[in-house]
XYZ file of C-alpha atoms in Angstrom:
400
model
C -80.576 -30.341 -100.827
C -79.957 -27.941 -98.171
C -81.798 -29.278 -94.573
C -81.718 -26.381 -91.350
C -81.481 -27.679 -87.670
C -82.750 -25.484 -85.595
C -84.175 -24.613 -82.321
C -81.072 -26.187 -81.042
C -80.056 -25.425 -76.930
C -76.684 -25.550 -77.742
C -73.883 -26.880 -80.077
C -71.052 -28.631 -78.602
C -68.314 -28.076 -81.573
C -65.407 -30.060 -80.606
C -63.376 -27.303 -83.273
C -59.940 -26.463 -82.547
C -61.460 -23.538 -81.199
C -63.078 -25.080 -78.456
C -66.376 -23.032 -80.275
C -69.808 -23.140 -78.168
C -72.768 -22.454 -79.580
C -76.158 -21.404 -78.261
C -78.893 -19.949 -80.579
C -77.469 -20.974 -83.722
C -78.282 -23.304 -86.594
C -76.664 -26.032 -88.598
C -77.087 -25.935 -92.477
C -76.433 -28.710 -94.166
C -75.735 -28.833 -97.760
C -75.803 -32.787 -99.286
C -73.306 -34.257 -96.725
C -71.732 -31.817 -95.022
C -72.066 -28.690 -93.000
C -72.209 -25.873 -94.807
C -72.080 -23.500 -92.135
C -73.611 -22.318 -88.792
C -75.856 -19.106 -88.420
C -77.567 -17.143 -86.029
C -80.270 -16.803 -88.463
C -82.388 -18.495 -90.730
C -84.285 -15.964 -91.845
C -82.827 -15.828 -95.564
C -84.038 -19.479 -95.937
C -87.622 -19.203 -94.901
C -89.165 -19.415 -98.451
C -86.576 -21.660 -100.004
C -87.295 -25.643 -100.508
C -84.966 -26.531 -97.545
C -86.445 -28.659 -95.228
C -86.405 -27.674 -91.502
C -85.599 -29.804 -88.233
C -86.469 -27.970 -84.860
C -84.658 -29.725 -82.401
C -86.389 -28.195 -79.431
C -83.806 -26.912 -77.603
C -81.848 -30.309 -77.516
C -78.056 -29.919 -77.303
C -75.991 -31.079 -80.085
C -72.175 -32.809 -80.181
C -70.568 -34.706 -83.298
C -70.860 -37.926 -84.392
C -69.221 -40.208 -82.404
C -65.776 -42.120 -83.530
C -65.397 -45.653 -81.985
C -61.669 -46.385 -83.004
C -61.244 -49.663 -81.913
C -63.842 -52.548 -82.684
C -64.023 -56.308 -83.012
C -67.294 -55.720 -85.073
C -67.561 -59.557 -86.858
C -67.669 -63.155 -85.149
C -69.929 -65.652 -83.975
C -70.656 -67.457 -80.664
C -70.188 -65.914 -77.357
C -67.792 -66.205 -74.211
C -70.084 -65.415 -71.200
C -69.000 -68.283 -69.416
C -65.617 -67.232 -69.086
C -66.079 -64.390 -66.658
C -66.907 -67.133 -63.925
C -63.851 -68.903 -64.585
C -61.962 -66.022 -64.197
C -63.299 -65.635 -61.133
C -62.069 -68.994 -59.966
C -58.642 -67.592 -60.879
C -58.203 -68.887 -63.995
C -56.358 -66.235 -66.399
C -56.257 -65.201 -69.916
C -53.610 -67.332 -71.023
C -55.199 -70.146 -68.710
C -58.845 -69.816 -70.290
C -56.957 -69.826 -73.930
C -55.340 -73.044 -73.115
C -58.684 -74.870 -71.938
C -59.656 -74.068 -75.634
C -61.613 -70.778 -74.383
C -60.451 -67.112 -75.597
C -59.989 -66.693 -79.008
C -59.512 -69.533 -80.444
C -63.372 -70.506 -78.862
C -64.516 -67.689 -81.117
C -62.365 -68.695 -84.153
C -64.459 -71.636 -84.483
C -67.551 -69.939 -84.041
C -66.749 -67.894 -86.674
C -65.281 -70.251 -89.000
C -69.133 -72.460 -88.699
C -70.875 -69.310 -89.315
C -72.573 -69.263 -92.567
C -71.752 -65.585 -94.278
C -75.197 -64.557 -93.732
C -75.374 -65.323 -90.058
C -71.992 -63.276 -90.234
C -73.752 -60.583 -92.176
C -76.559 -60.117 -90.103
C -74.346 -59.851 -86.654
C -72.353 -57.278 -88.193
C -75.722 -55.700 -89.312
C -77.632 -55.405 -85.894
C -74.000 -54.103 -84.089
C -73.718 -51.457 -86.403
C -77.351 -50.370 -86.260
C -76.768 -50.578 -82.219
C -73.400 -48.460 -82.613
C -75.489 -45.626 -84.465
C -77.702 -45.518 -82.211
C -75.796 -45.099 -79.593
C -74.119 -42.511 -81.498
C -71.387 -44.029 -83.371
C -71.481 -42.496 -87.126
C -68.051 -43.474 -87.645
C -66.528 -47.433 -86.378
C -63.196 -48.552 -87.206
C -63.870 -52.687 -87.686
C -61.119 -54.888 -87.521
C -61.057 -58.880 -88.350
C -59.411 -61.197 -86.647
C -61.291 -64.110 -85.917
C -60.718 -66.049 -89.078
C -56.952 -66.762 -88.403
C -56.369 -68.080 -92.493
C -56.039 -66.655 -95.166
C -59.419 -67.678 -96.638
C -61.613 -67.150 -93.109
C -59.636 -63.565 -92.814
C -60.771 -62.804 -96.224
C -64.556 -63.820 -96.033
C -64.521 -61.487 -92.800
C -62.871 -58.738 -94.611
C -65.637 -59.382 -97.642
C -68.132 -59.077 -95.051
C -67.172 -55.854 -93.946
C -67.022 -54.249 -97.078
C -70.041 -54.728 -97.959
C -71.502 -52.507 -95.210
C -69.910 -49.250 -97.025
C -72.688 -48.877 -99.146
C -75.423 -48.609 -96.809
C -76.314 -45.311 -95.856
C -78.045 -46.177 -92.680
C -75.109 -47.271 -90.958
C -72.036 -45.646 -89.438
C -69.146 -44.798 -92.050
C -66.103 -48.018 -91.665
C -62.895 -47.873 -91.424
C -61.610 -51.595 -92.243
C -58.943 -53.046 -90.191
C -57.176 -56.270 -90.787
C -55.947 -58.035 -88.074
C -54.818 -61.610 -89.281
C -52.273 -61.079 -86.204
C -54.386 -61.647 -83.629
C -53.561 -65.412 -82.305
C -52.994 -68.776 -83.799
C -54.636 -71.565 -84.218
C -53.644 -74.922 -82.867
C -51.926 -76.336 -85.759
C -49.557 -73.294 -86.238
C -46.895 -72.154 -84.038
C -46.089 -68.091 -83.865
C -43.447 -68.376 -85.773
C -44.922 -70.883 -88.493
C -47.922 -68.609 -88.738
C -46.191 -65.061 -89.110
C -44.287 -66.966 -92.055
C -48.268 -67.820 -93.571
C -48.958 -63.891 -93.081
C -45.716 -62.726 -94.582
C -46.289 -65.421 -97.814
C -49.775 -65.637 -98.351
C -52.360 -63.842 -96.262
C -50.891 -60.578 -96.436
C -50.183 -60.414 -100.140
C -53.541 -61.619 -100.715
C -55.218 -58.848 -98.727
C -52.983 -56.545 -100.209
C -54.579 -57.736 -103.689
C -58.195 -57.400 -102.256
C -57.868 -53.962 -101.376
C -60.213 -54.922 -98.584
C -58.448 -53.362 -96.114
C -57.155 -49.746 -94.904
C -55.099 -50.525 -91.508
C -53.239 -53.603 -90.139
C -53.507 -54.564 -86.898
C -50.756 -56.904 -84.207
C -51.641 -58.378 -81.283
C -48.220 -57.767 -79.815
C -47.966 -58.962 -76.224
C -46.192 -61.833 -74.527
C -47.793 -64.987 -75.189
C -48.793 -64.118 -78.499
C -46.797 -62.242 -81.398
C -43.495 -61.243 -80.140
C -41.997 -57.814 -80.495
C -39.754 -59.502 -83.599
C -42.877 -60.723 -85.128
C -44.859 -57.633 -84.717
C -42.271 -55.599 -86.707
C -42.291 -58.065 -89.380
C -45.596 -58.519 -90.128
C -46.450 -54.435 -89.689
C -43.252 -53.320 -91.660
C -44.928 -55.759 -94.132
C -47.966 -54.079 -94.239
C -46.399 -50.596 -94.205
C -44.504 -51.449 -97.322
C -48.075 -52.494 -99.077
C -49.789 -49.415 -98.251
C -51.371 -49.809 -95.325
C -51.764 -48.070 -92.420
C -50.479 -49.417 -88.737
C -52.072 -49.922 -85.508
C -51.535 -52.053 -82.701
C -52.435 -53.892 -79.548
C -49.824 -53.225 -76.462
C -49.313 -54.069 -72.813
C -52.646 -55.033 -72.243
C -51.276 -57.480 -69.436
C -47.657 -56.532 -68.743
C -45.580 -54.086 -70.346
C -44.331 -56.445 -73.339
C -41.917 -53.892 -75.040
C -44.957 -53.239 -77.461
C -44.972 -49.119 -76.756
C -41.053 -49.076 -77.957
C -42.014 -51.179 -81.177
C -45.114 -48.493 -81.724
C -42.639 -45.505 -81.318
C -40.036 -46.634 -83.363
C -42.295 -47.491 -86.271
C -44.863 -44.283 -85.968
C -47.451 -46.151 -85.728
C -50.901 -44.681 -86.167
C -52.636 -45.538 -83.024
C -51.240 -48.320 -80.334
C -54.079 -49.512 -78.114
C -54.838 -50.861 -74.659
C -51.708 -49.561 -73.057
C -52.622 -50.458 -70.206
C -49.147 -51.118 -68.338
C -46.980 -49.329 -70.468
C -44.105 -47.187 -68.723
C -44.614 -43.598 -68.416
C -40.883 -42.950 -70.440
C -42.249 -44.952 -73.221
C -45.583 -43.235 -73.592
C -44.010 -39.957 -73.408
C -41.264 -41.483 -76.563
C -44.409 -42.750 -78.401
C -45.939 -39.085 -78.255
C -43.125 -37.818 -79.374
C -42.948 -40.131 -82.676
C -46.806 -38.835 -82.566
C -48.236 -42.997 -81.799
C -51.797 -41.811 -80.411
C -52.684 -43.915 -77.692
C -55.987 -45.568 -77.672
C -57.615 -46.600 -74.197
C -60.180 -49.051 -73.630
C -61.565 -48.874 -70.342
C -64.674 -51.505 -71.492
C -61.899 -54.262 -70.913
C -60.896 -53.620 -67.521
C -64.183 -53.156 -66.703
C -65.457 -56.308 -67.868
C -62.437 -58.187 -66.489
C -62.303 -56.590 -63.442
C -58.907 -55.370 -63.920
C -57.823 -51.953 -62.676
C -57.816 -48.683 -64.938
C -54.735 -47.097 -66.797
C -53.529 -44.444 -65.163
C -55.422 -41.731 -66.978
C -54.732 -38.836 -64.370
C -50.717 -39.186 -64.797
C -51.407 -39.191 -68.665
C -53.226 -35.996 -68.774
C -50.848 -34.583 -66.346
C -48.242 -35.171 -69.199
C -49.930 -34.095 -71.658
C -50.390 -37.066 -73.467
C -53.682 -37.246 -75.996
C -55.527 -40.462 -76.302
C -58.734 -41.638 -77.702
C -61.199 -43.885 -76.074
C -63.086 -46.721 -77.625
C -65.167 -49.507 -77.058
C -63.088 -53.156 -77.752
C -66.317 -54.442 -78.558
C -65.784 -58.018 -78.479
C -66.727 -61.677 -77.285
C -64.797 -60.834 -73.928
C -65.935 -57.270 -73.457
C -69.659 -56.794 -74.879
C -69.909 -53.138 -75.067
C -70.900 -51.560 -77.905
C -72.169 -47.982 -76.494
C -69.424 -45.159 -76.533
C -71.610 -42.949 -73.609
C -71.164 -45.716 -71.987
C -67.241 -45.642 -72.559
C -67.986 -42.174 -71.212
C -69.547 -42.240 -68.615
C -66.972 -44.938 -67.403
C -64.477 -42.373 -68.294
C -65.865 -39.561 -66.107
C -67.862 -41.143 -63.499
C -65.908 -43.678 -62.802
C -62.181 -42.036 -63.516
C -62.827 -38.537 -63.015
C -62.093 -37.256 -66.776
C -64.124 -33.809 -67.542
C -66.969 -34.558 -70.101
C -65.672 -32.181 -72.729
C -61.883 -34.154 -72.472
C -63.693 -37.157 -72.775
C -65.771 -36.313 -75.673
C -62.647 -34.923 -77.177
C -60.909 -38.507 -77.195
C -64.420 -39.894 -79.132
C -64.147 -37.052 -81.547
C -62.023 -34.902 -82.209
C -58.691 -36.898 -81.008
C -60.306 -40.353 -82.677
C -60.599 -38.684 -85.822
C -56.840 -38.270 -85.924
C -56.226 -41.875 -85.272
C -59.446 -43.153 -87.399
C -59.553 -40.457 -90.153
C -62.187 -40.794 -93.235
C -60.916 -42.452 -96.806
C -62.434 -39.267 -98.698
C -60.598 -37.113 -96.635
C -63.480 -34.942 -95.467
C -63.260 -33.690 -91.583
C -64.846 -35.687 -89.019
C -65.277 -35.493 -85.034
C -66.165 -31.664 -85.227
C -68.926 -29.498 -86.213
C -67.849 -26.947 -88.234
C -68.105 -25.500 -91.990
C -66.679 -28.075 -94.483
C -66.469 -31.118 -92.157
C -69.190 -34.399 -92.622
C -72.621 -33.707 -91.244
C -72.669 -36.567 -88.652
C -73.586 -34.813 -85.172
C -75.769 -36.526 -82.688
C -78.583 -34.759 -81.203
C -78.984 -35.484 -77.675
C -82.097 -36.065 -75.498
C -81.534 -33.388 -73.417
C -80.886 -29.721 -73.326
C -77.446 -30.347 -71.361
C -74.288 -31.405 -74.019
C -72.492 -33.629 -70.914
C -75.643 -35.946 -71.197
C -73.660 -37.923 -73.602
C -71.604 -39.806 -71.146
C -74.559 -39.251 -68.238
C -76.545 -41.930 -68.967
C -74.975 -45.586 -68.908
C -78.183 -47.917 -69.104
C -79.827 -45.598 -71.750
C -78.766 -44.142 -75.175
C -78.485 -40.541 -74.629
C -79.305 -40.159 -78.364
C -82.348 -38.949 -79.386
C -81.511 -38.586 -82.985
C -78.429 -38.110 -85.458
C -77.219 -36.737 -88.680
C -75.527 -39.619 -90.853
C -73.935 -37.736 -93.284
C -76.094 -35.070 -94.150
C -79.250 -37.894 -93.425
C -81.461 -36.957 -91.260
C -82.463 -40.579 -88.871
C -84.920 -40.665 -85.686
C -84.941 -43.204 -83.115
């Protein structure tokens, strides 16, 4: 069934065109976009069904690449003792961090589980998210891992809730009665192969960084992965420049995130080996750390997505907000913003079936966002507000 949006002010494309629209419509065939016309004339007495948007712009679906979406319990106390100097490491030791979640999670009956995956997806849609790349992590055995990864799947077949992309991430800390080393053996033995026989995942995912899985571990555990069929990502340098960015490059990684302090020679090598870098300015936000250094980035013409890191120690699960963090707060133009939630996310997070995502053009998924106002750079304008008034979901029309 063919639906018409029209009336639109103006549509923000995101192609590789750089295409801007005003006075046009979007037809939509089933789930995707089967093209954009000046007219709609030709479809007047057909059985389409017609959306005026009232002269609201338009911009696609958001992508949020990098998401802790399922765990219980919450950390809120921590910020406080942060403040009173205590660090990461320090917090993790005094049974806080992680491993505070991990038991959260592991109490958690699978419906309480369910249900706060649920309501984070329904608030990632509606803050414009049609797409969310959800990673486990807070099981940290092979049988919690697996109940997560369960969990997720069974999202996938609701169709009022942003598309997944399902990351494992076993390797994201240890618990108390494991060392590093005794615990990358379990992965390599038995939790790996067994989510390898679930099919439950698309991605793998390494916390690589000092204090946690070394470089030596990392490579293990991800060639590991590689050699099953999945994909690779990563966590790097999100405190210190931990040799992570050289591990990304020499694998190819898909996507190596946070990145925060790694050197300018070794971003430039991961580029080259075509690593995407994934920023997540939610975290220094919420930590009160200082930003990456986004300006000498651009100025080497390094791409890079932006995502939330939604997660016990950085609660944000709004990518305008991301946004607006991004250009009122670091000075990044609204269009290269939107590119790294769209277009340049869709590279690092692409769909299973293969259809286009992150753009708005003939052929790709109809998920677009329609915005409340007539001005497209209202998505990252408004931080205490969704700037969503309404959104295509895959050819499904849903108001808020």
């Amino acid at each position: 069934m063919r639906t018409i949006y029209h009336n639109i002010g103006s549509i923000q494309t995101m192609d590789e065109n750089n295409s801007f629209f005003t006075g046009k419509s979007i037809i939509v065939n089933n789930n995707t976009i089967e093209s954009i016309v000046d007219s709609i004339d030709e479809y007047q007495s057909s059985d389409a069904r017609f959306v005026d948007l009232n002269q609201r712009a338009v911009v696609p679906g958001f992508i949020d690449a990098h998401n802790h979406l399922l765990w219980d319990g919450d950390r809120f106390n921590e910020h406080k003792l942060r403040m009173d100097g205590k660090s990461y490491t320090d917090i993790a030791k005094m049974g806080g961090g992680i491993m505070s979640t991990v038991r959260s999670t592991r109490d958690a009956s699978e419906s309480a589980l369910y249900t706060n995956g649920m309501l984070r997806l329904k608030e990632s849609l509606r803050n414009g998210a049609t797409f969310v790349e959800a990673k486990s992590g807070y099981g940290l055995s092979t049988e919690d891992e697996l109940r997560l990864l369960n969990i997720i799947d069974q999202y996938k077949g609701d169709t009022n809730l942003p598309s997944i992309h399902t990351t494992w991430m076993g390797a994201h800390a240890v618990t108390p009665d494991h060392t590093y080393e005794s615990y990358t053996e379990e992965i390599l033995s038995d939790q790996l192969p067994r989510v390898l026989e679930s099919d439950l995942a698309e991605s793998a995912d390494v916390f690589c960084e000092p204090g946690w899985f070394t470089v030596e571990q990392s490579e293990d555990i991800l060639r590991a992965s590689r050699n099953g069929g999945l994909k690779l990502r990563m966590h790097i340098d999100e405190f210190q420049d931990g040799g992570g960015g050289e591990l990304a490059a020499e694998l190819k990684v898909t996507t190596a995130d946070h990145a925060h302090h790694t050197p300018m020679e070794t971003r430039l090598r991961m580029h080259e080996a075509n690593v995407m870098t994934g920023f997540l300015p939610g975290t220094p936000y919420c930590n009160g750390h200082t930003w990456p250094d986004f300006e000498e980035v651009m100025e080497n013409n390094i791409p890079f997505t932006l995502a939330t890191d939604f997660n016990p120690n950085c609660y944000i699960n709004s990518i305008p907000f991301i946004g607006s963090l991004a250009v009122q707060r670091n000075g990044i133009d609204p269009y290269n913003a939107l590119s790294c939630v769209t277009r340049l996310a869709a590279k690092s997070t692409p769909r299973c079936d293969g259809l286009q995502h992150g753009v708005i053009q003939k052929g790709a998924i109809a998920s677009f966002n329609v915005l409340k106002s007539k001005h497209w750079e209202s998505w990252c304008m408004m931080p205490s507000a969704s700037p969503i008034q309404s959104v295509c979901l895959e050819g499904k029309y849903i108001e808020f």
